Tab-separated table of C-alpha atoms and ligand atoms in Angstrom:
chain	number	residue	atom	x	y	z
Q	1	MET	CA	-0.085	-0.086	0.117
Q	2	SER	CA	1.570	3.124	-1.156
Q	3	ALA	CA	1.633	6.379	0.905
Q	4	THR	CA	2.511	10.140	0.378
Q	5	ILE	CA	2.658	13.426	2.636
Q	6	THR	CA	0.154	15.680	1.273
Q	7	SER	CA	0.343	18.801	3.509
Q	8	ILE	CA	2.495	20.503	6.322
Q	9	GLY	CA	1.943	23.148	8.598
Q	10	ILE	CA	4.223	24.722	11.544
Q	11	TYR	CA	3.892	27.039	14.421
Q	12	HIS	CA	6.545	28.916	16.420
Q	13	PRO	CA	5.462	30.824	19.815
Q	14	GLU	CA	5.776	34.826	19.594
Q	15	LYS	CA	8.328	35.501	22.052
Q	16	GLU	CA	11.737	35.911	20.109
Q	17	ILE	CA	14.956	35.412	21.976
Q	18	ARG	CA	18.005	36.783	20.556
Q	19	ASN	CA	21.723	35.613	21.636
Q	20	SER	CA	21.943	39.068	23.344
Q	21	TYR	CA	19.514	37.707	26.120
Q	22	PHE	CA	22.234	35.347	27.020
Q	23	GLU	CA	24.975	37.991	27.151
Q	24	SER	CA	22.891	40.012	29.507
Q	25	TYR	CA	23.352	37.324	32.610
Q	26	LEU	CA	25.764	34.923	31.328
Q	27	ASP	CA	29.623	34.684	30.497
Q	28	THR	CA	28.898	34.069	26.847
Q	29	SER	CA	28.555	36.199	23.586
Q	30	ASP	CA	26.789	36.680	20.457
Q	31	GLN	CA	29.906	35.513	18.669
Q	32	TRP	CA	30.527	32.383	20.380
Q	33	ILE	CA	26.889	31.200	19.861
Q	34	LYS	CA	26.904	32.138	16.198
Q	35	GLU	CA	30.336	30.811	15.490
Q	36	ARG	CA	29.962	27.278	17.540
Q	37	THR	CA	26.440	26.592	16.603
Q	38	GLY	CA	25.112	29.089	14.002
Q	39	ILE	CA	22.176	29.943	16.063
Q	40	GLU	CA	21.098	33.622	15.708
Q	41	ARG	CA	17.562	33.580	17.675
Q	42	ARG	CA	14.954	31.193	18.849
Q	43	PHE	CA	11.340	31.315	20.274
Q	44	TYR	CA	9.912	30.471	23.758
Q	45	THR	CA	6.542	29.596	24.822
Q	46	ALA	CA	4.544	31.766	27.048
Q	47	PRO	CA	4.250	30.661	30.493
Q	48	ASN	CA	0.804	29.234	29.807
Q	49	GLU	CA	1.400	27.989	26.492
Q	50	TYR	CA	2.426	24.213	26.257
Q	51	THR	CA	3.294	21.724	23.649
Q	52	SER	CA	-0.358	20.560	22.945
Q	53	ASP	CA	-0.920	24.304	22.137
Q	54	MET	CA	1.810	24.508	19.613
Q	55	CYS	CA	0.645	21.245	18.159
Q	56	VAL	CA	-3.124	22.431	17.816
Q	57	LYS	CA	-1.949	25.559	15.972
Q	58	ALA	CA	0.419	23.752	13.772
Q	59	ALA	CA	-2.136	21.500	12.561
Q	60	GLN	CA	-4.852	24.370	12.310
Q	61	ASN	CA	-2.135	26.021	10.012
Q	62	LEU	CA	-2.020	23.031	7.790
Q	63	SER	CA	-5.619	22.729	7.672
Q	64	LYS	CA	-5.996	26.559	6.703
Q	65	GLU	CA	-3.046	26.465	4.104
Q	66	TYR	CA	-3.946	23.246	2.487
Q	67	ASN	CA	-7.486	23.417	2.724
Q	68	LYS	CA	-7.438	19.848	4.564
Q	69	ASP	CA	-10.252	18.427	6.368
Q	70	LEU	CA	-9.141	16.775	9.676
Q	71	HIS	CA	-12.179	15.408	10.511
Q	72	ASP	CA	-11.408	11.854	8.863
Q	73	VAL	CA	-7.955	11.705	10.237
Q	74	ASP	CA	-7.780	8.088	11.554
Q	75	TYR	CA	-4.607	8.198	13.718
Q	76	ILE	CA	-2.807	10.856	15.318
Q	77	ILE	CA	1.214	10.779	16.310
Q	78	VAL	CA	2.779	13.226	18.234
Q	79	ALA	CA	6.701	12.992	18.770
Q	80	THR	CA	7.930	14.922	21.649
Q	81	SER	CA	10.189	14.787	24.790
Q	82	THR	CA	8.333	17.635	26.451
Q	83	PRO	CA	4.544	16.711	26.615
Q	84	ASP	CA	2.422	18.846	28.857
Q	85	GLN	CA	2.168	15.891	31.052
Q	86	PRO	CA	3.009	11.991	30.613
Q	87	MET	CA	-0.689	11.110	30.794
Q	88	PRO	CA	-2.926	11.801	29.037
Q	89	SER	CA	-0.978	12.123	25.840
Q	90	VAL	CA	-0.805	15.053	23.783
Q	91	ALA	CA	-2.225	13.234	20.813
Q	92	SER	CA	-5.252	12.465	22.870
Q	93	GLN	CA	-5.787	16.191	23.555
Q	94	ILE	CA	-5.076	17.079	19.924
Q	95	GLN	CA	-8.096	14.747	18.932
Q	96	SER	CA	-10.333	16.217	21.477
Q	97	ARG	CA	-9.391	20.206	20.602
Q	98	LEU	CA	-9.683	19.249	16.599
Q	99	ASN	CA	-12.895	17.624	17.122
Q	100	ILE	CA	-11.769	14.687	15.349
Q	101	PRO	CA	-14.298	12.222	15.769
Q	102	ASN	CA	-12.386	8.903	15.886
Q	103	ALA	CA	-8.623	8.390	15.881
Q	104	GLY	CA	-6.126	6.356	17.247
Q	105	THR	CA	-3.590	8.433	19.275
Q	106	ILE	CA	-0.132	8.023	20.567
Q	107	ASP	CA	2.823	10.056	21.695
Q	108	ILE	CA	6.157	8.652	20.824
Q	109	SER	CA	9.478	9.568	22.492
Q	110	SER	CA	12.551	9.543	20.463
Q	111	ALA	CA	13.939	12.870	21.083
Q	112	CYS	CA	15.167	14.850	17.998
Q	113	ALA	CA	14.579	11.535	15.935
Q	114	GLY	CA	10.779	11.351	16.643
Q	115	PHE	CA	9.499	13.124	13.736
Q	116	VAL	CA	10.952	10.933	11.504
Q	117	ASN	CA	10.247	7.812	13.479
Q	118	GLY	CA	6.558	9.309	13.257
Q	119	ILE	CA	6.653	9.182	9.561
Q	120	ILE	CA	8.193	5.668	9.375
Q	121	LEU	CA	5.359	4.637	12.001
Q	122	ALA	CA	2.541	6.291	9.828
Q	123	LYS	CA	3.967	4.810	6.388
Q	124	GLY	CA	3.752	1.292	8.474
Q	125	LEU	CA	0.053	1.594	9.568
Q	126	ILE	CA	-1.017	2.548	5.977
Q	127	ALA	CA	1.253	0.006	4.354
Q	128	ALA	CA	-0.557	-2.520	7.176
Q	129	GLY	CA	-4.037	-1.397	5.495
Q	130	THR	CA	-5.173	-0.434	8.895
Q	131	HIS	CA	-5.219	3.340	8.372
Q	132	LYS	CA	-5.516	5.727	5.799
Q	133	LYS	CA	-4.975	9.465	6.693
Q	134	ILE	CA	-2.442	10.042	9.696
Q	135	LEU	CA	-1.604	13.506	11.505
Q	136	VAL	CA	2.127	13.395	12.470
Q	137	ILE	CA	3.489	16.244	14.594
Q	138	GLY	CA	7.042	16.949	15.920
Q	139	ALA	CA	6.859	19.470	18.578
Q	140	ASP	CA	8.916	20.355	21.709
Q	141	ALA	CA	8.819	23.223	24.143
Q	142	LEU	CA	12.354	22.856	25.242
Q	143	SER	CA	12.291	26.070	27.000
Q	144	LYS	CA	10.234	24.518	29.784
Q	145	VAL	CA	13.063	22.226	30.681
Q	146	THR	CA	16.032	24.312	30.129
Q	147	ASP	CA	18.672	25.037	32.845
Q	148	PHE	CA	19.133	28.712	32.417
Q	149	ILE	CA	22.306	28.892	34.202
Q	150	ASP	CA	24.165	26.299	32.414
Q	151	ARG	CA	25.733	28.163	29.486
Q	152	THR	CA	26.601	25.103	27.725
Q	153	THR	CA	23.005	24.115	26.845
Q	154	CYS	CA	20.585	27.216	27.541
Q	155	ILE	CA	21.696	28.812	24.427
Q	156	LEU	CA	20.862	26.104	22.193
Q	157	PHE	CA	17.114	25.264	22.568
Q	158	GLY	CA	13.760	26.836	21.227
Q	159	ASP	CA	10.128	26.016	20.947
Q	160	GLY	CA	8.101	25.033	17.883
Q	161	ALA	CA	5.931	22.631	16.247
Q	162	GLY	CA	5.578	21.078	12.622
Q	163	ALA	CA	2.383	18.949	11.466
Q	164	ILE	CA	2.138	16.772	8.406
Q	165	ILE	CA	-0.685	14.455	6.893
Q	166	VAL	CA	0.616	11.169	5.909
Q	167	GLU	CA	-2.033	9.499	3.484
Q	168	LYS	CA	-2.758	6.472	1.470
Q	169	SER	CA	-1.972	7.128	-2.088
Q	170	ASP	CA	-1.725	5.425	-5.497
Q	171	ASN	CA	1.637	7.431	-5.946
Q	172	ASN	CA	4.090	6.161	-3.274
Q	173	THR	CA	6.622	9.070	-2.210
Q	174	LEU	CA	8.041	7.563	0.984
Q	175	PHE	CA	10.833	5.303	0.314
Q	176	ASN	CA	13.261	3.056	2.407
Q	177	THR	CA	14.385	4.039	5.841
Q	178	ILE	CA	17.257	3.593	8.416
Q	179	THR	CA	16.914	3.360	12.205
Q	180	GLY	CA	19.171	2.489	15.161
Q	181	THR	CA	20.122	3.256	18.726
Q	182	ASN	CA	23.189	3.104	21.154
Q	183	GLY	CA	21.424	3.237	24.627
Q	184	ASP	CA	24.666	3.222	26.378
Q	185	TYR	CA	25.006	7.063	25.386
Q	186	GLY	CA	21.624	7.472	27.374
Q	187	LYS	CA	23.440	9.188	30.151
Q	188	ASP	CA	24.949	11.977	27.639
Q	189	LEU	CA	21.773	13.585	26.904
Q	190	TYR	CA	18.890	13.155	29.047
Q	191	LEU	CA	15.918	14.878	30.935
Q	192	ALA	CA	15.046	13.224	34.054
Q	193	TYR	CA	12.310	13.798	36.732
Q	194	GLN	CA	12.889	10.658	39.108
Q	195	ASP	CA	15.670	9.021	40.636
Q	196	ALA	CA	16.345	6.208	38.068
Q	197	SER	CA	19.665	5.478	36.796
Q	198	ILE	CA	20.540	5.816	32.595
Q	199	SER	CA	22.868	3.421	31.181
Q	200	ASN	CA	23.815	2.347	34.624
Q	201	THR	CA	24.674	5.809	35.855
Q	202	LYS	CA	23.016	8.058	38.282
Q	203	VAL	CA	21.824	11.256	36.604
Q	204	ILE	CA	20.458	14.524	38.186
Q	205	ALA	CA	16.751	14.025	38.182
Q	206	ASN	CA	15.719	17.865	38.236
Q	207	ASN	CA	13.548	18.002	35.046
Q	208	LYS	CA	16.337	20.032	33.250
Q	209	LEU	CA	17.913	19.059	29.978
Q	210	HIS	CA	21.435	17.768	30.208
Q	211	GLN	CA	23.895	17.289	27.737
Q	212	ASN	CA	27.714	16.239	27.440
Q	213	GLY	CA	27.750	18.341	23.898
Q	214	ARG	CA	31.341	17.069	23.009
Q	215	VAL	CA	30.133	13.489	23.248
Q	216	VAL	CA	26.815	14.044	21.381
Q	217	TYR	CA	28.713	16.089	18.859
Q	218	LYS	CA	31.206	13.661	17.970
Q	219	TRP	CA	28.341	10.577	17.627
Q	220	ALA	CA	26.318	12.781	15.789
Q	221	VAL	CA	28.961	13.536	12.939
Q	222	GLN	CA	29.610	10.084	12.610
Q	223	THR	CA	26.010	8.889	12.648
Q	224	LEU	CA	24.709	11.531	10.585
Q	225	THR	CA	27.776	10.878	7.857
Q	226	ASN	CA	27.414	7.184	7.923
Q	227	GLY	CA	23.290	7.515	7.996
Q	228	LEU	CA	23.144	9.537	4.906
Q	229	GLN	CA	25.273	6.901	3.032
Q	230	GLU	CA	23.404	3.937	4.350
Q	231	LEU	CA	20.242	5.628	3.472
Q	232	ALA	CA	21.473	6.402	-0.126
Q	233	MET	CA	22.545	2.690	-0.362
Q	234	LYS	CA	19.198	1.293	0.829
Q	235	ASN	CA	17.355	3.362	-1.747
Q	236	ASN	CA	19.955	2.330	-4.351
Q	237	THR	CA	20.727	5.954	-5.263
Q	238	LYS	CA	23.518	8.260	-4.890
Q	239	LEU	CA	23.924	11.232	-2.501
Q	240	GLU	CA	24.515	13.608	-5.642
Q	241	ASP	CA	21.127	12.484	-6.823
Q	242	ILE	CA	19.388	14.063	-4.073
Q	243	ASP	CA	17.985	17.243	-4.092
Q	244	TYR	CA	17.739	18.332	-0.572
Q	245	PHE	CA	18.758	17.184	2.715
Q	246	ILE	CA	16.997	18.115	5.901
Q	247	PRO	CA	18.834	16.641	9.059
Q	248	HIS	CA	17.944	17.341	12.515
Q	249	SER	CA	18.668	21.074	13.070
Q	250	ALA	CA	20.967	20.608	16.099
Q	251	ASN	CA	24.073	22.970	15.242
Q	252	TYR	CA	24.903	24.496	11.957
Q	253	ARG	CA	28.635	23.866	12.419
Q	254	LEU	CA	28.045	20.093	12.743
Q	255	LEU	CA	25.936	20.050	9.621
Q	256	GLU	CA	28.757	21.785	7.779
Q	257	ALA	CA	31.207	19.152	9.290
Q	258	VAL	CA	29.068	16.334	7.817
Q	259	PHE	CA	28.577	17.922	4.598
Q	260	ASN	CA	32.008	18.786	3.981
Q	261	GLU	CA	32.868	15.177	4.767
Q	262	LEU	CA	30.723	13.796	2.137
Q	263	ASN	CA	31.257	16.626	-0.630
Q	264	ILE	CA	27.867	17.970	-0.668
Q	265	PRO	CA	27.294	21.780	-1.103
Q	266	MET	CA	25.691	23.529	1.915
Q	267	ASN	CA	22.959	25.141	-0.285
Q	268	LYS	CA	21.316	21.375	-0.484
Q	269	CYS	CA	21.237	21.239	3.327
Q	270	LEU	CA	17.680	22.808	4.585
Q	271	ASP	CA	18.253	23.779	8.150
Q	272	SER	CA	16.130	25.712	11.002
Q	273	VAL	CA	18.676	26.037	13.744
Q	274	ARG	CA	19.809	29.460	12.684
Q	275	MET	CA	16.424	30.901	12.887
Q	276	PHE	CA	14.750	28.828	15.649
Q	277	GLY	CA	17.617	27.171	17.597
Q	278	ASN	CA	17.579	23.415	18.344
Q	279	THR	CA	13.812	22.613	18.504
Q	280	SER	CA	14.277	18.728	18.744
Q	281	ALA	CA	11.151	16.997	17.324
Q	282	ALA	CA	10.055	20.242	15.360
Q	283	SER	CA	13.398	21.149	13.730
Q	284	ILE	CA	12.887	19.299	10.524
Q	285	PRO	CA	9.321	20.297	9.572
Q	286	LEU	CA	10.261	23.904	10.382
Q	287	ALA	CA	13.163	23.616	8.061
Q	288	TRP	CA	11.083	21.668	5.457
Q	289	TYR	CA	8.121	24.175	5.780
Q	290	ASN	CA	10.352	27.248	5.225
Q	291	ALA	CA	12.423	25.875	2.211
Q	292	ILE	CA	8.971	25.440	0.550
Q	293	LYS	CA	8.261	29.147	1.508
Q	294	GLU	CA	11.180	30.312	0.107
Q	295	GLY	CA	10.748	28.769	-3.022
Q	296	LYS	CA	13.755	26.144	-2.622
Q	297	LEU	CA	11.817	22.726	-2.287
Q	298	LYS	CA	9.779	21.995	-5.261
Q	299	LEU	CA	7.188	19.556	-6.115
Q	300	ASN	CA	8.836	15.695	-6.654
Q	301	ASP	CA	12.380	16.949	-5.308
Q	302	LYS	CA	14.017	13.906	-3.763
Q	303	VAL	CA	14.587	14.602	0.048
Q	304	MET	CA	16.582	12.908	2.626
Q	305	LEU	CA	15.148	13.397	6.138
Q	306	VAL	CA	17.545	12.226	9.154
Q	307	GLY	CA	16.618	12.837	13.059
Q	308	PHE	CA	19.084	11.984	15.607
Q	309	GLY	CA	19.459	12.603	19.410
Q	310	GLY	CA	18.827	11.395	22.836
Q	311	GLY	CA	19.128	7.767	23.295
Q	312	PHE	CA	21.226	8.136	21.289
Q	313	THR	CA	19.007	7.219	18.533
Q	314	TYR	CA	18.490	8.092	14.712
Q	315	ALA	CA	16.182	7.489	11.913
Q	316	GLY	CA	16.092	8.372	8.289
Q	317	ILE	CA	14.126	8.374	5.106
Q	318	LEU	CA	13.950	9.085	1.762
Q	319	ILE	CA	10.946	10.965	0.306
Q	320	GLU	CA	9.750	12.496	-2.827
Q	321	ASN	CA	8.380	16.192	-1.651
Q	322	ASN	CA	4.693	16.445	-2.520
Q	323	CYS	CA	3.924	19.676	-0.650
Q	324	VAL	CA	4.226	22.916	-2.195
N	401	UT7	O1	19.790	17.716	19.433
N	401	UT7	C1	20.216	16.597	19.840
N	401	UT7	C2	21.655	16.538	19.450
N	401	UT7	N1	22.608	17.418	20.107
N	401	UT7	C3	23.669	17.747	19.469
N	401	UT7	O2	23.852	17.155	18.295
N	401	UT7	C4	24.639	18.805	20.146
N	401	UT7	C5	26.126	18.283	19.922
N	401	UT7	N2	26.903	19.554	20.477
N	401	UT7	C6	27.144	20.547	20.325
N	401	UT7	O3	26.449	21.237	19.467
N	401	UT7	C7	28.319	21.366	20.865
N	401	UT7	O4	29.196	20.524	21.454
N	401	UT7	C8	28.074	22.657	21.724
N	401	UT7	C9	27.509	23.700	20.925
N	401	UT7	C10	27.090	22.219	22.769
N	401	UT7	C11	29.418	23.059	22.000
N	401	UT7	O5	30.040	23.529	21.518
N	401	UT7	P1	31.551	22.982	21.245
N	401	UT7	O6	32.295	23.470	20.326
N	401	UT7	O7	31.684	21.492	21.354
N	401	UT7	O8	32.354	23.575	22.869
N	401	UT7	P2	32.710	22.840	23.880
N	401	UT7	O9	31.752	22.020	24.734
N	401	UT7	O10	34.040	21.801	23.337
N	401	UT7	O11	33.479	24.012	24.907
N	401	UT7	C12	34.416	24.773	24.096
N	401	UT7	C13	34.680	25.801	25.228
N	401	UT7	C14	34.766	25.342	26.739
N	401	UT7	O12	35.705	26.163	27.432
N	401	UT7	P3	36.944	25.802	27.621
N	401	UT7	O13	36.797	24.619	28.489
N	401	UT7	O14	37.700	25.465	26.303
N	401	UT7	O15	37.700	26.597	28.328
N	401	UT7	C15	33.347	25.653	27.178
N	401	UT7	O16	33.324	26.009	28.609
N	401	UT7	O17	33.591	26.648	25.197
N	401	UT7	C16	33.096	27.103	26.353
N	401	UT7	N3	31.723	27.449	26.261
N	401	UT7	C17	30.950	28.592	26.334
N	401	UT7	N4	31.835	29.587	25.959
N	401	UT7	C18	30.983	30.868	25.637
N	401	UT7	C19	30.569	26.424	26.494
N	401	UT7	N5	29.360	27.143	26.124
N	401	UT7	C20	29.676	28.350	26.241
N	401	UT7	C21	28.899	29.567	25.874
N	401	UT7	N6	29.494	30.620	25.617
N	401	UT7	N7	27.358	29.477	25.701
């Protein structure tokens, strides 16, 4: 059974935070942040605004822009590491707030790989013949779990959401995938709210995001470099035949290192990190949507999406763009 992605919508909160904000109270600088990460600004949710609010707005924006009826959506997948609460799921709240009469719902937790894992699961449900129209949302409100006195992490993160509809179709545009995990690295990027150990290591359980930046950086460069090559191989294609790449937007310098290594020009790399910071599960749809708006991404372009992050885990898929 074939599937395609028929529409996309995004949302980011109103409050814009420039790098100068961090200069005002931390030993850091706009120059350091730009040189080491590429980030120029990010957006933060208001105190009474949560992941589910961003998801609703992203889905409503999708519905408006693509004139999409959401009432016959039969499954909702929300990828997030920052649900409003562990239970009920964000997806179940989206079902209620969008008045979708009868949909299965699930939140998935695979950090910055969440959005791509959502597409892979939606593709599988459609291939199994059990579902026809699936709303997949990647959303994170990382500002809610940021440790604002840790200069190595607080400058990185932002909030946002991106929604797509994956539908049964005669024309398949979702091709082969890659997935993988090394859970030994769990302790190097985590968000813990109770005193359990991660990868056999006691961690700080304060509901704030902790990252061992250098370890993640090294793993991410290697994983993305290998992952793009593996994805090309699995799809019997070459990297030079791919029109655009949308890797998770963690750090622009990291993406440059990978693309230089693979001899891919940076104008084929679509990112959201410079304008939105690291938005975890939202970073890929934010970059995708903006590339459509900027007129870069065209109908039928071949695009590789690869998410990677906390776990450590990664997921990738080759698609043909069907959203303009
Ligand atoms: O989304 C999930 C996946 N996440 C990632 O892929 C993130 C991967 N990691 C990174 O993006 C980078 O490691 C960071 C941006 C987090 C850090 O950049 P880095 O170039 O790896 O810096 P570093 O950790 O090697 O630190 C270099 C120096 C250190 O000072 P010393 O020890 O050399 O004196 C840090 O203390 O930079 C210092 N530093 C800062 N200086 C000014 C760290 N953070 C800051 C800061 N401002 N905000």
